[in-house]
CSV table of C-alpha atoms in Angstrom, one decimal:
chain,number,residue,atom,x,y,z
A,1,UNK,CA,50.4,105.8,103.9
A,2,UNK,CA,51.2,102.7,101.1
A,3,UNK,CA,49.3,101.9,97.9
A,4,UNK,CA,49.3,99.2,96.1
A,5,UNK,CA,51.2,98.9,93.4
A,6,UNK,CA,49.7,96.2,90.5
A,7,UNK,CA,53.2,96.9,88.2
A,8,UNK,CA,55.0,94.9,90.9
A,9,UNK,CA,52.3,92.4,92.1
A,10,UNK,CA,52.8,89.2,90.2
A,11,UNK,CA,49.5,87.5,89.6
A,12,UNK,CA,49.3,84.4,92.4
A,13,UNK,CA,48.9,81.0,90.6
A,14,UNK,CA,46.4,78.9,92.5
A,15,UNK,CA,46.9,75.7,93.5
A,16,UNK,CA,46.4,72.6,91.5
A,17,UNK,CA,43.2,71.7,93.4
A,18,UNK,CA,42.1,75.3,92.6
A,19,UNK,CA,42.9,75.1,89.0
A,20,UNK,CA,40.8,71.9,88.7
A,21,UNK,CA,38.0,73.4,90.2
A,22,UNK,CA,37.9,76.3,88.4
A,23,UNK,CA,38.5,74.2,85.0
A,24,UNK,CA,35.2,72.2,85.9
A,25,UNK,CA,33.2,75.3,87.0
A,26,UNK,CA,34.4,77.2,83.8
A,27,UNK,CA,33.4,74.3,81.5
A,28,UNK,CA,30.1,73.9,83.3
A,29,UNK,CA,29.0,77.8,83.2
A,30,UNK,CA,30.3,77.8,79.4
A,31,UNK,CA,28.3,75.1,78.4
A,32,UNK,CA,25.1,76.2,80.5
A,33,UNK,CA,25.3,79.9,79.0
A,34,UNK,CA,26.2,79.2,75.4
A,35,UNK,CA,23.0,76.9,75.3
A,36,UNK,CA,21.2,79.7,77.4
A,37,UNK,CA,22.0,82.6,75.2
A,38,UNK,CA,21.2,80.6,71.8
A,39,UNK,CA,18.3,79.4,73.2
A,40,UNK,CA,16.8,83.1,73.4
A,41,UNK,CA,17.6,83.2,69.8
A,42,UNK,CA,16.4,80.2,69.0
A,43,UNK,CA,13.6,79.6,71.2
A,44,UNK,CA,14.7,75.3,71.4
A,45,UNK,CA,13.0,74.9,75.2
A,46,UNK,CA,10.9,77.8,76.1
A,47,UNK,CA,7.8,78.1,77.1
A,48,UNK,CA,5.1,79.7,75.4
A,49,UNK,CA,5.0,83.2,76.1
A,50,UNK,CA,1.5,83.1,78.2
A,51,UNK,CA,2.9,80.1,80.6
A,52,UNK,CA,6.2,82.6,81.5
A,53,UNK,CA,6.5,84.1,84.6
A,54,UNK,CA,5.6,87.9,85.1
A,55,UNK,CA,9.4,89.0,84.6
A,56,UNK,CA,10.9,87.2,81.9
A,57,UNK,CA,7.6,88.2,79.8
A,58,UNK,CA,8.1,92.0,80.6
A,59,UNK,CA,11.5,91.4,79.6
A,60,UNK,CA,10.5,90.1,76.3
A,61,UNK,CA,7.7,92.9,76.0
A,62,UNK,CA,10.4,95.3,76.0
A,63,UNK,CA,11.7,94.0,72.2
A,64,UNK,CA,15.4,94.4,73.1
A,65,UNK,CA,15.9,93.3,76.6
A,66,UNK,CA,16.1,89.5,76.1
A,67,UNK,CA,18.1,89.9,73.3
A,68,UNK,CA,20.5,91.6,74.8
A,69,UNK,CA,20.8,89.1,78.0
A,70,UNK,CA,21.1,86.0,75.3
A,71,UNK,CA,23.8,87.7,73.3
A,72,UNK,CA,25.8,88.4,77.1
A,73,UNK,CA,25.0,85.1,78.1
A,74,UNK,CA,26.3,83.5,74.7
A,75,UNK,CA,29.4,86.2,74.7
A,76,UNK,CA,30.5,84.9,78.5
A,77,UNK,CA,29.7,81.5,77.9
A,78,UNK,CA,32.0,81.3,74.9
A,79,UNK,CA,34.5,83.1,76.7
A,80,UNK,CA,34.3,80.6,79.4
A,81,UNK,CA,34.6,77.9,76.9
A,82,UNK,CA,37.6,78.8,74.9
A,83,UNK,CA,39.6,79.9,78.4
A,84,UNK,CA,39.9,83.2,77.2
A,85,UNK,CA,39.7,86.5,79.3
A,86,UNK,CA,38.1,84.5,81.7
A,87,UNK,CA,38.5,87.2,84.6
A,88,UNK,CA,36.9,89.4,82.5
A,89,UNK,CA,34.0,87.3,81.5
A,90,UNK,CA,33.4,86.6,85.6
A,91,UNK,CA,32.9,90.7,85.8
A,92,UNK,CA,30.8,90.8,82.9
A,93,UNK,CA,28.4,88.0,84.0
A,94,UNK,CA,28.4,89.0,87.7
A,95,UNK,CA,25.1,91.1,87.3
A,96,UNK,CA,23.6,88.6,85.4
A,97,UNK,CA,24.3,86.2,88.6
A,98,UNK,CA,22.7,88.7,91.0
A,99,UNK,CA,19.6,89.1,88.9
A,100,UNK,CA,19.0,85.5,88.4
A,101,UNK,CA,19.6,84.8,92.1
A,102,UNK,CA,17.2,87.9,92.9
A,103,UNK,CA,14.8,86.4,90.4
A,104,UNK,CA,14.5,83.1,91.7
A,105,UNK,CA,14.8,84.0,95.5
A,106,UNK,CA,11.9,86.4,95.3
A,107,UNK,CA,9.7,85.6,92.4
A,108,UNK,CA,10.0,81.9,90.9
A,109,UNK,CA,11.6,79.6,94.0
A,110,UNK,CA,11.2,76.7,91.4
A,111,UNK,CA,14.5,77.9,89.8
A,112,UNK,CA,16.6,78.8,93.2
A,113,UNK,CA,18.0,75.1,93.5
A,114,UNK,CA,19.6,75.5,90.3
A,115,UNK,CA,20.1,79.4,90.9
A,116,UNK,CA,22.3,78.6,93.6
A,117,UNK,CA,24.1,75.8,92.1
A,118,UNK,CA,25.2,78.1,89.0
A,119,UNK,CA,25.9,81.0,92.0
A,120,UNK,CA,27.9,78.5,93.6
A,121,UNK,CA,30.3,78.0,90.0
A,122,UNK,CA,30.4,81.6,89.7
A,123,UNK,CA,32.0,82.2,93.1
A,124,UNK,CA,34.2,79.4,92.4
A,125,UNK,CA,35.7,81.1,89.5
A,126,UNK,CA,35.7,84.4,91.5
A,127,UNK,CA,37.8,82.9,93.8
A,128,UNK,CA,40.1,81.2,91.3
A,129,UNK,CA,40.8,84.3,89.5
A,130,UNK,CA,41.0,86.6,92.7
A,131,UNK,CA,43.9,88.2,92.3
A,132,UNK,CA,43.3,89.7,88.6
A,133,UNK,CA,40.7,91.9,90.3
A,134,UNK,CA,43.3,93.4,92.6
A,135,UNK,CA,43.7,96.0,90.1
A,136,UNK,CA,40.0,96.9,90.3
A,137,UNK,CA,40.5,98.0,94.1
A,138,UNK,CA,43.7,100.4,93.9
A,139,UNK,CA,42.7,104.1,94.6
A,140,UNK,CA,44.1,106.1,91.8
A,141,UNK,CA,43.9,109.8,91.5
A,142,UNK,CA,44.4,109.8,87.7
A,143,UNK,CA,43.8,107.5,84.9
A,144,UNK,CA,46.5,105.2,83.6
């Protein structure tokens, strides 16, 4: 049985086209989620609570969930914009991505086109940084 050794496997360098597409996707997602995260705290473009869909209203009523989502969006957006720890930011962003698409698919179809665009940008970053995720899928018997 052969095992994949992460120490001897260098991270593959993506082609120039993939790097350009990843750069554009990273900047767009970074700007979008930096703004979205700040918007949760400063409420620049949020509709009144009584005009919000049921699920976001329920999240607001928890008293902490929207702040946690906003902080996560801001954290990920800034990491994308400064081009540091991008592969990590993609992993942190993945549960948000799943929930954004699920919310708009099942509850609020008006936002589905934008959610699908964001999902495509996310998928571009997953593809561009795919070699960084190889160690996550290596079975190890002991930590370290």
